[in-house]
């Protein structure tokens, strides 16, 4: 039976450390980390994420600024706001909540964020830095996954790592991070010929697809570390709504060595890593 990776507890421990380091930064330099979150439109899931980010930022001792723009906001207006936040010395991290309405080019907007305030790690400069192995901001979800993988205490060098999903925000940066740990990395995706066979090779399996229960129990190599990034809203047979991951958790737990639950795994670590990146941005600004 697999050991449960308790993302909620690991995130709480990380947030506590961030709170202590924030207090030290304020004491020593007078600089208090400031996180600005920009949300365009009224997508309910995005509203929940943004509220949580603001609450947790304040709990860590940060200043938190939320900018709510209407659905019909133009790309130019959004870029103008980002220009103001770039120039604001009280703001150390800027996050534009995705997705954006269709009249707005997401990557173009993200590239207007000053790279040193891009705490989501999506700016083209930070993507390039990660790819080159240079210091920079790393996207929060794969960063949280890496922390949980490392916290198993296992030697990662030489392990076969399989990432299912090749998105810019999860799959690709996850691959770069595991490559930097000297894993042998495979990225599988919707066109992969034999997904079960590829998954069965994995000492580390990261599922980031968005399909409930796609990864079956007998796809898991005995003893593997299984990280489930998927967040899927499903309706149970008894009509209740709940969140589930991309991995068939019960069956996979029979084979895995370590496994994250959904909810309570990757999700909480993602927000904690956003705070970690923002603190780092403030520390760099204070030096
Ligand atoms: P995405 O839609 O951008 O990418 C999905 C990827 O899965 C694609 O690369 C696609 O090729 C691959 N894919 C689709 N069907 C497949 C199949 N049948 N077999 C193999 N691969 C397949 O998604 P994303 O933004 O990377 O998010 C993935 C999941 O992770 C979603 O459920 C999302 O909600 C969740 N997510 C969670 C967090 C968190 O904090 N926990 C953060 C980001 C995303």
Tab-separated table of N, CA and C in Angstrom, residues 84-167:
chain	number	residue	atom	x	y	z
A	84	UNK	N	1.373	49.700	-14.844
A	84	UNK	CA	1.329	50.403	-13.549
A	84	UNK	C	1.877	49.514	-12.431
A	85	UNK	N	1.485	48.234	-12.470
A	85	UNK	CA	1.945	47.314	-11.417
A	85	UNK	C	3.452	47.069	-11.538
A	86	UNK	N	3.956	47.034	-12.768
A	86	UNK	CA	5.412	46.886	-12.973
A	86	UNK	C	6.170	48.038	-12.302
A	87	UNK	N	5.563	49.244	-12.370
A	87	UNK	CA	6.241	50.442	-11.856
A	87	UNK	C	6.037	50.628	-10.350
A	88	UNK	N	5.106	49.874	-9.763
A	88	UNK	CA	4.743	50.054	-8.350
A	88	UNK	C	5.738	49.294	-7.459
A	89	UNK	N	6.515	50.026	-6.672
A	89	UNK	CA	7.567	49.372	-5.868
A	89	UNK	C	6.993	48.561	-4.696
A	90	UNK	N	5.695	48.766	-4.376
A	90	UNK	CA	5.074	47.948	-3.323
A	90	UNK	C	4.645	46.575	-3.847
A	91	UNK	N	4.651	46.416	-5.158
A	91	UNK	CA	4.230	45.143	-5.767
A	91	UNK	C	5.476	44.378	-6.209
A	92	UNK	N	5.647	43.167	-5.658
A	92	UNK	CA	6.819	42.350	-6.032
A	92	UNK	C	6.443	41.197	-6.936
A	93	UNK	N	5.180	40.776	-6.869
A	93	UNK	CA	4.719	39.675	-7.716
A	93	UNK	C	3.425	40.060	-8.407
A	94	UNK	N	3.332	39.735	-9.707
A	94	UNK	CA	2.103	40.012	-10.469
A	94	UNK	C	1.625	38.694	-11.059
A	95	UNK	N	0.354	38.418	-10.818
A	95	UNK	CA	-0.218	37.194	-11.379
A	95	UNK	C	-1.474	37.560	-12.149
A	96	UNK	N	-1.539	37.170	-13.400
A	96	UNK	CA	-2.758	37.365	-14.187
A	96	UNK	C	-3.465	36.016	-14.227
A	97	UNK	N	-4.642	35.960	-13.627
A	97	UNK	CA	-5.377	34.688	-13.549
A	97	UNK	C	-5.812	34.256	-14.951
A	98	UNK	N	-5.497	33.023	-15.301
A	98	UNK	CA	-5.900	32.465	-16.596
A	98	UNK	C	-7.096	31.542	-16.385
A	99	UNK	N	-7.925	31.295	-17.366
A	99	UNK	CA	-7.845	31.819	-18.722
A	99	UNK	C	-8.349	33.260	-18.827
A	100	UNK	N	-7.923	33.944	-19.913
A	100	UNK	CA	-8.401	35.298	-20.199
A	100	UNK	C	-9.471	35.224	-21.282
A	101	UNK	N	-10.345	36.242	-21.356
A	101	UNK	CA	-11.358	36.234	-22.420
A	101	UNK	C	-10.695	36.199	-23.803
A	102	UNK	N	-11.453	35.743	-24.801
A	102	UNK	CA	-10.840	35.413	-26.092
A	102	UNK	C	-10.299	36.608	-26.878
A	103	UNK	N	-10.751	37.846	-26.536
A	103	UNK	CA	-10.212	39.015	-27.260
A	103	UNK	C	-8.784	39.344	-26.812
A	104	UNK	N	-8.279	38.618	-25.810
A	104	UNK	CA	-6.960	38.944	-25.243
A	104	UNK	C	-5.959	37.819	-25.531
A	105	UNK	N	-4.793	38.198	-26.026
A	105	UNK	CA	-3.719	37.245	-26.309
A	105	UNK	C	-2.935	37.008	-25.001
A	106	UNK	N	-3.103	35.797	-24.439
A	106	UNK	CA	-2.546	35.524	-23.106
A	106	UNK	C	-1.031	35.695	-23.052
A	107	UNK	N	-0.327	35.081	-24.003
A	107	UNK	CA	1.139	35.126	-23.914
A	107	UNK	C	1.653	36.548	-24.067
A	108	UNK	N	0.986	37.321	-24.947
A	108	UNK	CA	1.413	38.699	-25.150
A	108	UNK	C	1.238	39.507	-23.851
A	109	UNK	N	0.134	39.262	-23.151
A	109	UNK	CA	-0.105	39.947	-21.873
A	109	UNK	C	0.947	39.523	-20.846
A	110	UNK	N	1.192	38.233	-20.752
A	110	UNK	CA	2.150	37.730	-19.750
A	110	UNK	C	3.537	38.311	-20.007
A	111	UNK	N	3.877	38.474	-21.273
A	111	UNK	CA	5.213	39.002	-21.588
A	111	UNK	C	5.360	40.490	-21.284
A	112	UNK	N	4.243	41.163	-20.937
A	112	UNK	CA	4.364	42.569	-20.511
A	112	UNK	C	4.644	42.672	-19.002
A	113	UNK	N	4.476	41.547	-18.283
A	113	UNK	CA	4.829	41.564	-16.847
A	113	UNK	C	6.356	41.630	-16.761
A	114	UNK	N	6.868	42.495	-15.868
A	114	UNK	CA	8.327	42.535	-15.674
A	114	UNK	C	8.779	41.137	-15.247
A	115	UNK	N	9.819	40.595	-15.896
A	115	UNK	CA	10.223	39.206	-15.630
A	115	UNK	C	10.524	38.992	-14.142
A	116	UNK	N	11.049	40.042	-13.477
A	116	UNK	CA	11.396	39.883	-12.052
A	116	UNK	C	10.169	39.944	-11.142
A	117	UNK	N	8.976	40.217	-11.727
A	117	UNK	CA	7.727	40.169	-10.943
A	117	UNK	C	6.822	39.024	-11.422
A	118	UNK	N	7.306	38.229	-12.351
A	118	UNK	CA	6.501	37.156	-12.964
A	118	UNK	C	6.530	35.911	-12.079
A	119	UNK	N	5.792	35.977	-10.953
A	119	UNK	CA	5.861	34.903	-9.956
A	119	UNK	C	5.142	33.624	-10.406
A	120	UNK	N	4.420	33.688	-11.501
A	120	UNK	CA	3.816	32.486	-12.096
A	120	UNK	C	4.824	31.753	-12.988
A	121	UNK	N	5.895	32.435	-13.364
A	121	UNK	CA	6.933	31.799	-14.184
A	121	UNK	C	6.524	31.526	-15.616
A	122	UNK	N	5.567	32.290	-16.129
A	122	UNK	CA	5.077	32.044	-17.506
A	122	UNK	C	5.688	33.000	-18.531
A	123	UNK	N	6.381	34.048	-18.068
A	123	UNK	CA	7.011	35.005	-18.988
A	123	UNK	C	8.067	34.271	-19.827
A	124	UNK	N	8.170	34.683	-21.074
A	124	UNK	CA	9.075	33.971	-21.992
A	124	UNK	C	10.512	33.944	-21.473
A	125	UNK	N	10.904	34.982	-20.732
A	125	UNK	CA	12.274	34.993	-20.186
A	125	UNK	C	12.442	33.911	-19.116
A	126	UNK	N	11.436	33.768	-18.251
A	126	UNK	CA	11.537	32.748	-17.205
A	126	UNK	C	11.421	31.333	-17.781
A	127	UNK	N	10.611	31.190	-18.834
A	127	UNK	CA	10.516	29.880	-19.509
A	127	UNK	C	11.889	29.524	-20.088
A	128	UNK	N	12.540	30.508	-20.711
A	128	UNK	CA	13.869	30.285	-21.286
A	128	UNK	C	14.897	29.966	-20.215
A	129	UNK	N	14.811	30.683	-19.085
A	129	UNK	CA	15.756	30.447	-17.990
A	129	UNK	C	15.634	29.020	-17.470
A	130	UNK	N	14.389	28.561	-17.294
A	130	UNK	CA	14.182	27.195	-16.799
A	130	UNK	C	14.780	26.200	-17.799
A	131	UNK	N	14.526	26.455	-19.062
A	131	UNK	CA	15.004	25.551	-20.098
A	131	UNK	C	16.542	25.513	-20.138
A	132	UNK	N	17.166	26.661	-19.850
A	132	UNK	CA	18.635	26.729	-19.881
A	132	UNK	C	19.268	26.325	-18.540
A	133	UNK	N	18.429	26.100	-17.520
A	133	UNK	CA	18.969	25.750	-16.200
A	133	UNK	C	19.508	26.963	-15.457
A	134	UNK	N	18.999	28.158	-15.807
A	134	UNK	CA	19.421	29.389	-15.122
A	134	UNK	C	18.399	29.743	-14.047
A	135	UNK	N	18.818	30.507	-13.010
A	135	UNK	CA	17.838	30.889	-11.990
A	135	UNK	C	16.742	31.780	-12.573
A	136	UNK	N	15.546	31.611	-12.087
A	136	UNK	CA	14.398	32.383	-12.571
A	136	UNK	C	13.175	31.858	-11.854
A	137	UNK	N	12.008	32.409	-12.161
A	137	UNK	CA	10.790	31.921	-11.517
A	137	UNK	C	10.255	30.700	-12.242
A	138	UNK	N	9.924	29.687	-11.439
A	138	UNK	CA	9.440	28.406	-11.962
A	138	UNK	C	7.932	28.340	-11.733
A	139	UNK	N	7.139	27.899	-12.723
A	139	UNK	CA	5.690	27.791	-12.538
A	139	UNK	C	5.324	27.012	-11.268
A	140	UNK	N	4.316	27.534	-10.565
A	140	UNK	CA	4.025	27.079	-9.198
A	140	UNK	C	3.577	25.618	-9.110
A	141	UNK	N	2.768	25.153	-10.065
A	141	UNK	CA	2.262	23.780	-9.959
A	141	UNK	C	3.395	22.757	-10.109
A	142	UNK	N	4.203	22.814	-11.163
A	142	UNK	CA	5.305	21.851	-11.229
A	142	UNK	C	6.336	22.036	-10.121
A	143	UNK	N	6.514	23.281	-9.646
A	143	UNK	CA	7.443	23.503	-8.526
A	143	UNK	C	6.935	22.769	-7.282
A	144	UNK	N	5.631	22.864	-7.034
A	144	UNK	CA	5.045	22.156	-5.892
A	144	UNK	C	5.179	20.650	-6.051
A	145	UNK	N	4.974	20.164	-7.263
A	145	UNK	CA	5.122	18.717	-7.526
A	145	UNK	C	6.553	18.284	-7.222
A	146	UNK	N	7.510	19.081	-7.693
A	146	UNK	CA	8.919	18.721	-7.469
A	146	UNK	C	9.231	18.674	-5.973
A	147	UNK	N	8.714	19.651	-5.233
A	147	UNK	CA	8.981	19.657	-3.791
A	147	UNK	C	8.449	18.372	-3.153
A	148	UNK	N	7.240	17.961	-3.552
A	148	UNK	CA	6.660	16.747	-2.962
A	148	UNK	C	7.457	15.510	-3.371
A	149	UNK	N	7.922	15.493	-4.618
A	149	UNK	CA	8.726	14.350	-5.081
A	149	UNK	C	10.028	14.288	-4.280
A	150	UNK	N	10.665	15.453	-4.099
A	150	UNK	CA	11.932	15.483	-3.353
A	150	UNK	C	11.723	15.122	-1.887
A	151	UNK	N	10.559	15.531	-1.345
A	151	UNK	CA	10.279	15.243	0.067
A	151	UNK	C	10.099	13.755	0.356
A	152	UNK	N	9.991	12.924	-0.673
A	152	UNK	CA	9.955	11.472	-0.418
A	152	UNK	C	11.308	11.013	0.113
A	153	UNK	N	12.348	11.826	-0.147
A	153	UNK	CA	13.687	11.473	0.324
A	153	UNK	C	14.401	10.478	-0.580
A	154	UNK	N	13.772	10.062	-1.657
A	154	UNK	CA	14.396	9.072	-2.545
A	154	UNK	C	15.416	9.748	-3.456
A	155	UNK	N	16.409	8.999	-3.879
A	155	UNK	CA	17.413	9.503	-4.818
A	155	UNK	C	16.778	9.532	-6.208
A	156	UNK	N	16.655	10.726	-6.780
A	156	UNK	CA	15.911	10.863	-8.040
A	156	UNK	C	16.795	10.636	-9.266
A	157	UNK	N	18.095	10.867	-9.118
A	157	UNK	CA	18.994	10.761	-10.279
A	157	UNK	C	18.882	9.371	-10.909
A	158	UNK	N	18.701	9.345	-12.212
A	158	UNK	CA	18.643	8.074	-12.937
A	158	UNK	C	17.246	7.476	-13.030
A	159	UNK	N	16.302	8.015	-12.246
A	159	UNK	CA	14.931	7.464	-12.300
A	159	UNK	C	14.277	7.759	-13.643
A	160	UNK	N	13.397	6.865	-14.065
A	160	UNK	CA	12.549	7.106	-15.248
A	160	UNK	C	11.362	7.953	-14.801
A	161	UNK	N	11.221	9.137	-15.384
A	161	UNK	CA	10.081	9.997	-15.052
A	161	UNK	C	9.189	10.108	-16.279
A	162	UNK	N	7.921	9.850	-16.101
A	162	UNK	CA	6.955	10.009	-17.200
A	162	UNK	C	5.949	11.075	-16.792
A	163	UNK	N	5.807	12.066	-17.662
A	163	UNK	CA	4.822	13.126	-17.431
A	163	UNK	C	3.742	12.955	-18.489
A	164	UNK	N	2.515	12.819	-18.062
A	164	UNK	CA	1.422	12.695	-19.029
A	164	UNK	C	0.769	14.073	-19.141
A	165	UNK	N	0.869	14.668	-20.320
A	165	UNK	CA	0.380	16.040	-20.548
A	165	UNK	C	1.560	16.934	-20.904
A	166	UNK	N	1.374	17.759	-21.927
A	166	UNK	CA	2.495	18.595	-22.413
A	166	UNK	C	2.131	20.079	-22.429
A	167	UNK	N	1.340	20.506	-21.447
A	167	UNK	CA	0.962	21.931	-21.435
A	167	UNK	C	2.151	22.796	-21.032
